[in-house]
């Protein structure tokens, strides 16, 4: 028996050692591979400059949010914002300064938004915030707070502002394409009305008093 012959027992144990070590090695390799795959997926969804979600990830998240809002009859709002005169800023101060401004805006959006909100950089100087379970009135108030925070983030040497457009599924079809189209229309209105302001997609169908009431 093994108790009577310890040398034979150790020999038996050692015979299994290569199998054990091989199993441990394969497990470590599998774990490393899975981590690498997850890291690659995260990088594919992330904007390299700001660390926010990129346009591809934004499109995916907006479709999911719109589908959920329609299925469960929940509120959903979208904020689009675009930095004002960003090309002139780049031309005047250089691209490194422009990149610094984009990162500063990204920090503002993350700091002022809720943890459940989806914040993304969807274009060169364009950003978006997807607001689940959020009616238009709350989205407009947040957009105004973001507008002020972006303006306050300007440095003494470089000043910058942004224009904001807001849309909500309570007023339009609850599909991602319609929501994005209406928010973009509102952003265009903000640009046309002097920039550095918030505009709501349904303004033409609402009185100015109603719109101002939503902002307050």
Coordinates of N, CA and C in Angstrom, one line a residue:
X1 N 0.8 -1.2 0.0 CA 0.0 0.0 0.0 C 0.9 1.2 0.0
X2 N 0.2 2.4 -0.2 CA 1.0 3.7 -0.2 C 1.5 4.0 1.1
X3 N 0.8 3.6 2.2 CA 1.2 3.9 3.6 C 2.5 3.1 3.9
X4 N 2.6 1.9 3.3 CA 3.7 1.0 3.5 C 4.9 1.4 2.7
X5 N 4.6 2.0 1.5 CA 5.7 2.4 0.6 C 5.5 3.9 0.2
X6 N 6.0 4.8 1.0 CA 5.8 6.3 0.7 C 6.5 6.7 -0.6
X7 N 7.6 6.0 -0.9 CA 8.3 6.4 -2.2 C 7.4 6.1 -3.4
X8 N 6.7 4.9 -3.3 CA 5.7 4.6 -4.4 C 4.6 5.6 -4.4
X9 N 4.1 6.1 -3.2 CA 3.0 7.0 -3.2 C 3.4 8.3 -3.8
X10 N 4.6 8.8 -3.5 CA 5.1 10.1 -4.1 C 5.3 10.0 -5.6
X11 N 5.7 8.8 -6.0 CA 5.8 8.6 -7.4 C 4.5 8.6 -8.1
X12 N 3.5 8.1 -7.4 CA 2.1 8.2 -8.0 C 1.6 9.6 -8.1
X13 N 1.8 10.4 -7.0 CA 1.4 11.8 -7.1 C 2.2 12.6 -8.2
X14 N 3.5 12.4 -8.3 CA 4.3 13.1 -9.2 C 3.9 12.8 -10.7
X15 N 3.3 11.6 -10.9 CA 2.9 11.2 -12.2 C 1.8 12.0 -12.7
X16 N 1.0 12.5 -11.8 CA -0.2 13.4 -12.1 C 0.2 14.8 -12.3
X17 N 1.4 15.2 -11.8 CA 1.8 16.6 -11.8 C 1.8 17.3 -13.2
X18 N 2.3 16.6 -14.2 CA 2.3 17.3 -15.5 C 0.8 17.6 -16.0
X19 N -0.1 16.7 -15.7 CA -1.5 16.9 -16.1 C -2.1 18.1 -15.3
X20 N -1.8 18.1 -14.0 CA -2.3 19.2 -13.2 C -1.7 20.6 -13.7
X21 N -0.4 20.6 -14.0 CA 0.2 21.8 -14.4 C -0.3 22.2 -15.8
X22 N -0.5 21.2 -16.7 CA -1.1 21.5 -18.0 C -2.5 22.2 -17.9
X23 N -3.3 21.6 -16.9 CA -4.6 22.1 -16.7 C -4.6 23.6 -16.2
X24 N -3.7 23.8 -15.3 CA -3.6 25.2 -14.7 C -3.1 26.1 -15.8
X25 N -2.2 25.7 -16.7 CA -1.7 26.5 -17.7 C -2.8 26.8 -18.8
X26 N -3.6 25.8 -19.1 CA -4.7 26.1 -20.0 C -5.7 27.0 -19.5
X27 N -6.0 26.9 -18.2 CA -7.0 27.8 -17.5 C -6.5 29.2 -17.5
X28 N -5.2 29.4 -17.2 CA -4.6 30.7 -17.3 C -4.6 31.3 -18.7
X29 N -4.3 30.5 -19.7 CA -4.3 30.9 -21.0 C -5.7 31.3 -21.5
X30 N -6.7 30.5 -21.1 CA -8.1 30.8 -21.4 C -8.6 32.1 -20.8
X31 N -8.2 32.3 -19.5 CA -8.6 33.5 -18.8 C -7.9 34.7 -19.4
X32 N -6.7 34.6 -19.8 CA -6.0 35.7 -20.5 C -6.6 36.0 -21.8
X33 N -7.0 35.0 -22.5 CA -7.6 35.2 -23.9 C -9.0 35.9 -23.7
X34 N -9.8 35.4 -22.7 CA -11.1 36.1 -22.5 C -10.9 37.5 -22.1
X35 N -10.0 37.8 -21.3 CA -9.7 39.2 -20.9 C -9.3 40.0 -22.1
X36 N -8.5 39.5 -22.9 CA -8.0 40.2 -24.1 C -9.2 40.5 -25.1
X37 N -10.1 39.5 -25.2 CA -11.3 39.7 -26.0 C -12.2 40.8 -25.5
X38 N -12.4 40.8 -24.2 CA -13.2 41.9 -23.5 C -12.5 43.2 -23.7
X39 N -11.2 43.3 -23.6 CA -10.5 44.6 -23.7 C -10.6 45.1 -25.2
X40 N -10.6 44.1 -26.1 CA -10.7 44.5 -27.5 C -12.1 45.0 -27.8
X41 N -13.1 44.4 -27.2 CA -14.5 44.8 -27.4 C -14.7 46.2 -26.8
X42 N -14.1 46.5 -25.6 CA -14.2 47.8 -25.0 C -13.5 48.8 -25.9
X43 N -12.4 48.5 -26.4 CA -11.7 49.5 -27.2 C -12.5 49.8 -28.5
X44 N -13.1 48.8 -29.0 CA -13.9 49.0 -30.3 C -15.1 49.9 -30.0
X45 N -15.5 50.1 -28.8 CA -16.7 50.9 -28.4 C -16.3 52.3 -27.8
X46 N -15.0 52.5 -27.7 CA -14.5 53.7 -27.0 C -13.8 54.7 -27.9
X47 N -14.1 56.0 -27.7 CA -13.4 57.0 -28.4 C -12.0 57.2 -27.7
X48 N -11.0 57.1 -28.5 CA -9.6 57.1 -28.0 C -9.2 58.4 -27.3
X49 N -9.8 59.5 -27.8 CA -9.4 60.8 -27.2 C -10.0 61.1 -25.9
X50 N -11.3 60.9 -25.8 CA -12.1 61.3 -24.6 C -12.4 60.2 -23.7
X51 N -12.3 59.0 -24.1 CA -12.7 57.8 -23.3 C -14.2 57.6 -23.2
X52 N -15.0 58.4 -23.9 CA -16.4 58.2 -24.0 C -16.7 57.1 -25.0
X53 N -18.0 56.7 -25.0 CA -18.4 55.8 -26.1 C -18.3 56.4 -27.4
X54 N -18.0 55.7 -28.5 CA -17.9 56.2 -29.8 C -19.2 56.1 -30.5
X55 N -19.2 56.5 -31.8 CA -20.5 56.6 -32.6 C -21.1 55.2 -32.7
X56 N -20.3 54.2 -33.0 CA -20.8 52.9 -33.2 C -21.5 52.4 -31.9
X57 N -20.9 52.6 -30.8 CA -21.5 52.2 -29.5 C -22.7 53.0 -29.2
X58 N -22.7 54.3 -29.5 CA -23.9 55.2 -29.3 C -25.1 54.7 -30.1
X59 N -24.9 54.4 -31.4 CA -26.0 53.9 -32.2 C -26.6 52.6 -31.6
X60 N -25.7 51.7 -31.1 CA -26.2 50.5 -30.5 C -27.0 50.8 -29.2
X61 N -26.5 51.7 -28.4 CA -27.2 52.0 -27.1 C -28.5 52.7 -27.3
X62 N -28.5 53.6 -28.4 CA -29.8 54.3 -28.6 C -30.8 53.4 -29.1
X63 N -30.5 52.4 -30.0 CA -31.5 51.4 -30.5 C -32.0 50.6 -29.3
X64 N -31.2 50.2 -28.4 CA -31.6 49.4 -27.2 C -32.5 50.3 -26.4
X65 N -32.1 51.5 -26.1 CA -32.9 52.4 -25.2 C -34.3 52.7 -25.9
X66 N -34.3 52.9 -27.2 CA -35.6 53.2 -27.9 C -36.5 52.0 -27.9
X67 N -35.9 50.8 -28.1 CA -36.7 49.6 -28.1 C -37.3 49.4 -26.7
X68 N -36.5 49.6 -25.7 CA -37.0 49.4 -24.3 C -38.1 50.4 -24.0
X69 N -37.9 51.7 -24.4 CA -38.9 52.7 -24.1 C -40.2 52.4 -24.8
X70 N -40.2 51.9 -26.0 CA -41.4 51.5 -26.7 C -42.1 50.3 -26.1
X71 N -41.3 49.3 -25.7 CA -41.9 48.1 -25.2 C -42.5 48.3 -23.8
X72 N -41.9 49.1 -23.0 CA -42.4 49.3 -21.6 C -43.1 50.6 -21.4
X73 N -43.3 51.4 -22.5 CA -44.0 52.7 -22.5 C -43.3 53.6 -21.5
X74 N -42.0 53.8 -21.6 CA -41.2 54.6 -20.7 C -40.7 55.8 -21.4
X75 N -40.4 56.9 -20.6 CA -39.9 58.1 -21.2 C -38.4 57.8 -21.7
X76 N -38.0 58.6 -22.7 CA -36.7 58.5 -23.2 C -36.4 59.9 -23.9
X77 N -35.2 60.5 -23.5 CA -34.9 61.7 -24.1 C -33.4 61.6 -24.6
X78 N -33.1 62.5 -25.5 CA -31.8 62.6 -26.1 C -31.3 64.0 -26.2
X79 N -30.1 64.2 -25.8 CA -29.4 65.5 -25.9 C -28.3 65.4 -26.9
X80 N -28.3 66.3 -27.8 CA -27.1 66.4 -28.7 C -26.5 67.8 -28.5
X81 N -25.1 67.8 -28.5 CA -24.5 69.1 -28.4 C -23.3 69.2 -29.3
X82 N -23.0 70.4 -29.8 CA -22.0 70.6 -30.7 C -21.2 71.9 -30.3
X83 N -19.9 71.8 -30.2 CA -19.1 72.9 -29.8 C -19.2 74.0 -30.9
X84 N -19.3 75.3 -30.4 CA -19.5 76.4 -31.3 C -18.1 76.9 -31.9
X85 N -18.1 77.1 -33.2 CA -16.9 77.6 -33.8 C -15.6 76.8 -33.5
X86 N -15.8 75.5 -33.5 CA -14.6 74.7 -33.1 C -13.5 74.7 -34.1
X87 N -13.8 74.9 -35.4 CA -12.8 74.9 -36.4 C -11.9 76.2 -36.2
X88 N -12.6 77.3 -35.9 CA -11.8 78.5 -35.6 C -10.9 78.4 -34.4
X89 N -11.4 77.7 -33.4 CA -10.6 77.4 -32.2 C -9.4 76.6 -32.6
X90 N -9.6 75.6 -33.4 CA -8.4 74.7 -33.8 C -7.4 75.5 -34.6
X91 N -8.0 76.4 -35.5 CA -7.1 77.2 -36.4 C -6.3 78.2 -35.6
X92 N -6.9 78.7 -34.5 CA -6.3 79.8 -33.7 C -5.3 79.2 -32.7
X93 N -5.7 78.2 -32.0 CA -4.8 77.7 -30.9 C -4.1 76.4 -31.2
X94 N -4.5 75.7 -32.3 CA -3.8 74.5 -32.7 C -4.6 73.2 -32.2
X95 N -4.3 72.1 -32.9 CA -5.1 70.9 -32.6 C -4.9 70.4 -31.2
X96 N -3.7 70.5 -30.6 CA -3.5 70.0 -29.2 C -4.5 70.8 -28.2
X97 N -4.6 72.1 -28.5 CA -5.6 72.8 -27.6 C -7.0 72.4 -27.9
X98 N -7.3 72.1 -29.2 CA -8.6 71.6 -29.5 C -8.9 70.3 -28.8
X99 N -7.9 69.4 -28.8 CA -8.1 68.1 -28.2 C -8.3 68.3 -26.7
X100 N -7.6 69.2 -26.1 CA -7.8 69.5 -24.6 C -9.2 70.0 -24.3
X101 N -9.8 70.8 -25.2 CA -11.1 71.3 -25.1 C -12.1 70.1 -25.2
X102 N -11.9 69.2 -26.1 CA -12.8 68.0 -26.3 C -12.8 67.2 -25.0
X103 N -11.6 67.0 -24.4 CA -11.5 66.2 -23.2 C -12.1 66.9 -22.0
X104 N -12.0 68.2 -22.0 CA -12.7 69.0 -20.9 C -14.2 68.9 -21.0
X105 N -14.7 69.0 -22.2 CA -16.2 68.8 -22.4 C -16.6 67.4 -22.0
X106 N -15.9 66.4 -22.3 CA -16.2 65.0 -22.0 C -16.3 64.9 -20.4
X107 N -15.3 65.5 -19.7 CA -15.3 65.5 -18.3 C -16.6 66.1 -17.7
X108 N -16.9 67.3 -18.3 CA -18.1 68.0 -17.8 C -19.4 67.1 -18.0
X109 N -19.5 66.5 -19.1 CA -20.7 65.6 -19.4 C -20.8 64.5 -18.4
X110 N -19.6 63.9 -18.2 CA -19.6 62.7 -17.2 C -19.9 63.2 -15.8
X111 N -19.4 64.3 -15.4 CA -19.6 64.8 -14.0 C -21.0 65.2 -13.8
X112 N -21.7 65.8 -14.8 CA -23.0 66.4 -14.6 C -24.1 65.4 -14.9
X113 N -23.8 64.3 -15.6 CA -24.8 63.4 -16.0 C -25.0 62.3 -14.9
X114 N -26.1 61.6 -14.9 CA -26.3 60.5 -14.0 C -25.5 59.3 -14.4
X115 N -25.3 58.4 -13.4 CA -24.5 57.2 -13.7 C -25.2 56.3 -14.8
X116 N -26.5 56.4 -14.8 CA -27.2 55.5 -15.8 C -27.3 56.1 -17.2
X117 N -26.9 57.4 -17.3 CA -27.0 58.1 -18.6 C -25.9 57.6 -19.5
X118 N -26.1 57.5 -20.8 CA -25.1 57.1 -21.8 C -24.5 58.3 -22.4
X119 N -23.2 58.6 -22.2 CA -22.5 59.7 -22.8 C -21.6 59.3 -23.9
X120 N -21.6 59.9 -25.0 CA -20.8 59.5 -26.2 C -20.3 60.7 -27.0
X121 N -19.2 60.5 -27.6 CA -18.7 61.4 -28.6 C -19.1 60.8 -30.0
X122 N -19.9 61.5 -30.7 CA -20.5 60.9 -31.9 C -19.9 61.5 -33.2
X123 N -19.1 62.5 -33.1 CA -18.5 63.2 -34.2 C -17.3 64.0 -33.8
X124 N -16.7 64.8 -34.7 CA -15.5 65.5 -34.3 C -15.7 66.4 -33.1
X125 N -16.7 67.3 -33.1 CA -16.9 68.1 -31.9 C -18.4 67.9 -31.4
X126 N -19.0 66.8 -31.7 CA -20.4 66.6 -31.4 C -20.5 65.5 -30.4
X127 N -21.3 65.7 -29.4 CA -21.5 64.7 -28.3 C -23.0 64.4 -28.1
X128 N -23.3 63.4 -27.4 CA -24.7 63.0 -27.1 C -24.8 62.4 -25.7
X129 N -26.0 62.6 -25.2 CA -26.3 62.0 -23.9 C -27.7 61.3 -24.0
X130 N -27.8 60.0 -23.8 CA -29.0 59.3 -23.9 C -29.6 59.2 -22.4
X131 N -30.8 59.7 -22.3 CA -31.4 59.8 -20.9 C -32.6 58.8 -20.8
X132 N -32.4 57.7 -20.2 CA -33.5 56.7 -20.0 C -34.4 57.2 -18.9
X133 N -35.7 56.9 -19.0 CA -36.7 57.2 -18.0 C -36.7 58.7 -17.7
X134 N -36.5 59.5 -18.7 CA -36.4 61.0 -18.5 C -37.3 61.7 -19.5
X135 N -38.3 62.5 -18.9 CA -39.2 63.3 -19.8 C -38.5 64.5 -20.4
X136 N -39.1 65.1 -21.3 CA -38.5 66.3 -22.0 C -38.2 67.4 -21.0
X137 N -39.0 67.7 -20.0 CA -38.8 68.8 -19.1 C -37.5 68.6 -18.3
X138 N -37.2 67.4 -17.8 CA -36.0 67.1 -17.1 C -34.8 67.1 -18.0
X139 N -35.0 66.6 -19.3 CA -33.9 66.6 -20.2 C -33.5 68.1 -20.6
X140 N -34.4 69.0 -20.7 CA -34.1 70.4 -21.1 C -33.4 71.0 -19.9
X141 N -33.8 70.8 -18.7 CA -33.2 71.3 -17.5 C -31.7 70.9 -17.5
X142 N -31.5 69.6 -17.7 CA -30.1 69.0 -17.7 C -29.3 69.7 -18.8
X143 N -29.9 69.8 -20.0 CA -29.1 70.4 -21.1 C -28.7 71.8 -20.7
X144 N -29.6 72.6 -20.1 CA -29.2 73.9 -19.7 C -28.1 73.9 -18.6
X145 N -28.1 73.0 -17.7 CA -27.0 72.9 -16.7 C -25.7 72.5 -17.4
X146 N -25.8 71.6 -18.4 CA -24.6 71.2 -19.2 C -24.1 72.4 -20.0
X147 N -25.0 73.2 -20.5 CA -24.5 74.3 -21.3 C -23.8 75.3 -20.5
X148 N -24.3 75.6 -19.3 CA -23.6 76.5 -18.4 C -22.2 75.9 -17.9
X149 N -22.2 74.6 -17.6 CA -21.0 74.0 -17.1 C -19.9 74.0 -18.2
X150 N -20.3 73.7 -19.5 CA -19.3 73.7 -20.6 C -18.7 75.1 -20.7
X151 N -19.6 76.2 -20.7 CA -19.1 77.5 -20.8 C -18.2 77.9 -19.6
X152 N -18.5 77.4 -18.4 CA -17.7 77.7 -17.3 C -16.3 76.9 -17.3
X153 N -16.3 75.9 -18.1 CA -15.0 75.1 -18.2 C -14.0 75.8 -19.0
X154 N -14.3 76.9 -19.7 CA -13.4 77.6 -20.5 C -12.2 78.1 -19.6
X155 N -11.1 78.2 -20.2 CA -9.9 78.8 -19.4 C -9.8 80.2 -19.8
X156 N -8.9 80.9 -19.1 CA -8.6 82.3 -19.3 C -8.1 82.6 -20.8
X157 N -7.4 81.6 -21.3 CA -6.8 81.8 -22.6 C -7.7 81.3 -23.7
X158 N -8.5 80.3 -23.4 CA -9.4 79.7 -24.5 C -10.8 79.6 -24.0
X159 N -11.7 80.4 -24.6 CA -13.1 80.3 -24.3 C -13.9 79.5 -25.3
X160 N -14.8 78.7 -24.8 CA -15.6 77.9 -25.7 C -17.0 77.7 -25.2
X161 N -17.9 77.5 -26.1 CA -19.3 77.2 -25.7 C -19.9 76.1 -26.6
X162 N -21.1 75.7 -26.3 CA -21.7 74.6 -27.1 C -23.2 74.9 -27.3
X163 N -23.7 74.4 -28.4 CA -25.2 74.5 -28.6 C -25.8 73.2 -28.4
X164 N -27.1 73.2 -27.9 CA -27.7 71.9 -27.5 C -29.1 71.8 -28.1
X165 N -29.4 70.5 -28.5 CA -30.7 70.1 -29.1 C -31.2 69.0 -28.2
X166 N -32.5 69.1 -27.9 CA -33.2 68.0 -27.1 C -34.4 67.5 -27.8
X167 N -34.6 66.2 -27.7 CA -35.8 65.6 -28.2 C -36.2 64.5 -27.2
X168 N -37.5 64.1 -27.3 CA -38.0 63.1 -26.4 C -39.0 62.2 -27.1
X169 N -39.1 61.0 -26.7 CA -40.1 60.0 -27.4 C -41.5 60.3 -26.9
X170 N -41.7 61.1 -26.0 CA -43.1 61.4 -25.6 C -43.8 62.2 -26.6
X171 N -43.0 62.8 -27.5 CA -43.6 63.7 -28.5 C -43.5 63.1 -29.9
X172 N -42.7 62.1 -30.1 CA -42.5 61.6 -31.5 C -42.5 60.1 -31.4
X173 N -42.3 59.4 -32.6 CA -42.2 58.0 -32.6 C -41.0 57.5 -31.7
X174 N -41.2 56.4 -31.0 CA -40.2 56.0 -30.1 C -39.2 55.1 -30.7
X175 N -38.7 55.5 -31.9 CA -37.7 54.7 -32.6 C -36.4 55.6 -32.6
X176 N -35.2 54.9 -32.6 CA -34.0 55.6 -32.5 C -33.8 56.6 -33.6
X177 N -34.1 56.3 -34.9 CA -33.9 57.2 -36.0 C -34.7 58.5 -35.8
X178 N -36.0 58.4 -35.4 CA -36.8 59.6 -35.3 C -36.3 60.4 -34.1
X179 N -35.9 59.8 -33.0 CA -35.4 60.6 -31.9 C -34.1 61.3 -32.3
X180 N -33.2 60.6 -33.0 CA -31.9 61.3 -33.4 C -32.2 62.4 -34.4
X181 N -33.1 62.2 -35.3 CA -33.4 63.2 -36.3 C -34.0 64.4 -35.6
X182 N -34.9 64.3 -34.7 CA -35.5 65.4 -34.0 C -34.5 66.2 -33.1
X183 N -33.6 65.4 -32.4 CA -32.6 66.1 -31.6 C -31.7 66.9 -32.5
X184 N -31.4 66.3 -33.7 CA -30.5 67.0 -34.6 C -31.1 68.3 -35.2
X185 N -32.5 68.2 -35.4 CA -33.2 69.4 -35.8 C -33.2 70.5 -34.8
X186 N -33.3 70.1 -33.5 CA -33.3 71.0 -32.4 C -31.9 71.7 -32.3
X187 N -30.8 70.8 -32.5 CA -29.5 71.4 -32.5 C -29.3 72.4 -33.6
X188 N -29.8 72.1 -34.7 CA -29.7 73.1 -35.8 C -30.4 74.4 -35.5
X189 N -31.5 74.3 -34.8 CA -32.2 75.5 -34.3 C -31.3 76.3 -33.4
X190 N -30.6 75.6 -32.5 CA -29.8 76.3 -31.6 C -28.6 77.0 -32.3
X191 N -28.1 76.4 -33.3 CA -27.0 77.0 -34.1 C -27.6 78.2 -34.8
X192 N -28.8 78.1 -35.4 CA -29.4 79.2 -36.1 C -29.8 80.4 -35.2
X193 N -30.0 80.1 -34.0 CA -30.5 81.2 -33.0 C -29.4 81.7 -32.2
X194 N -28.2 81.8 -32.7 CA -27.1 82.5 -32.0 C -26.1 81.6 -31.3
X195 N -26.3 80.3 -31.3 CA -25.4 79.4 -30.6 C -25.4 79.6 -29.0
X196 N -24.7 78.7 -28.3 CA -24.6 78.7 -26.9 C -26.0 78.8 -26.2
X197 N -26.9 78.0 -26.7 CA -28.3 77.9 -26.2 C -28.8 76.5 -26.3
X198 N -30.0 76.3 -25.7 CA -30.7 75.0 -25.7 C -32.0 75.2 -26.5
X199 N -32.2 74.3 -27.4 CA -33.4 74.3 -28.2 C -34.1 72.9 -28.1
X200 N -35.4 72.9 -28.2 CA -36.2 71.7 -28.0 C -36.9 71.4 -29.3
X201 N -36.9 70.1 -29.7 CA -37.4 69.7 -31.0 C -38.8 70.1 -31.3
X202 N -39.6 70.2 -30.2 CA -41.1 70.5 -30.4 C -41.4 72.0 -30.2
X203 N -40.4 72.8 -30.2 CA -40.6 74.3 -30.0 C -41.6 74.8 -31.0
X204 N -41.6 74.5 -32.3 CA -42.5 75.1 -33.3 C -44.0 74.7 -32.9
X205 N -44.2 73.6 -32.2 CA -45.5 73.2 -31.9 C -46.0 73.6 -30.5
X206 N -45.1 74.3 -29.8 CA -45.4 74.7 -28.4 C -45.2 76.2 -28.3
X207 N -46.0 76.9 -27.4 CA -45.8 78.3 -27.2 C -44.5 78.6 -26.6
X208 N -43.9 79.8 -26.7 CA -42.7 80.1 -26.1 C -42.8 80.0 -24.6
X209 N -44.0 80.4 -24.0 CA -44.1 80.3 -22.6 C -44.0 78.8 -22.1
X210 N -44.5 77.9 -22.9 CA -44.4 76.5 -22.5 C -43.0 76.0 -22.6
X211 N -42.2 76.5 -23.6 CA -40.8 76.1 -23.8 C -40.0 76.6 -22.6
X212 N -40.2 77.9 -22.3 CA -39.5 78.5 -21.2 C -39.8 77.9 -19.9
X213 N -41.1 77.5 -19.7 CA -41.4 76.8 -18.5 C -40.7 75.4 -18.4
X214 N -40.5 74.7 -19.5 CA -39.8 73.5 -19.4 C -38.3 73.7 -19.0
X215 N -37.7 74.8 -19.6 CA -36.3 75.1 -19.2 C -36.2 75.4 -17.8
X216 N -37.1 76.2 -17.2 CA -37.0 76.5 -15.8 C -37.2 75.2 -14.9

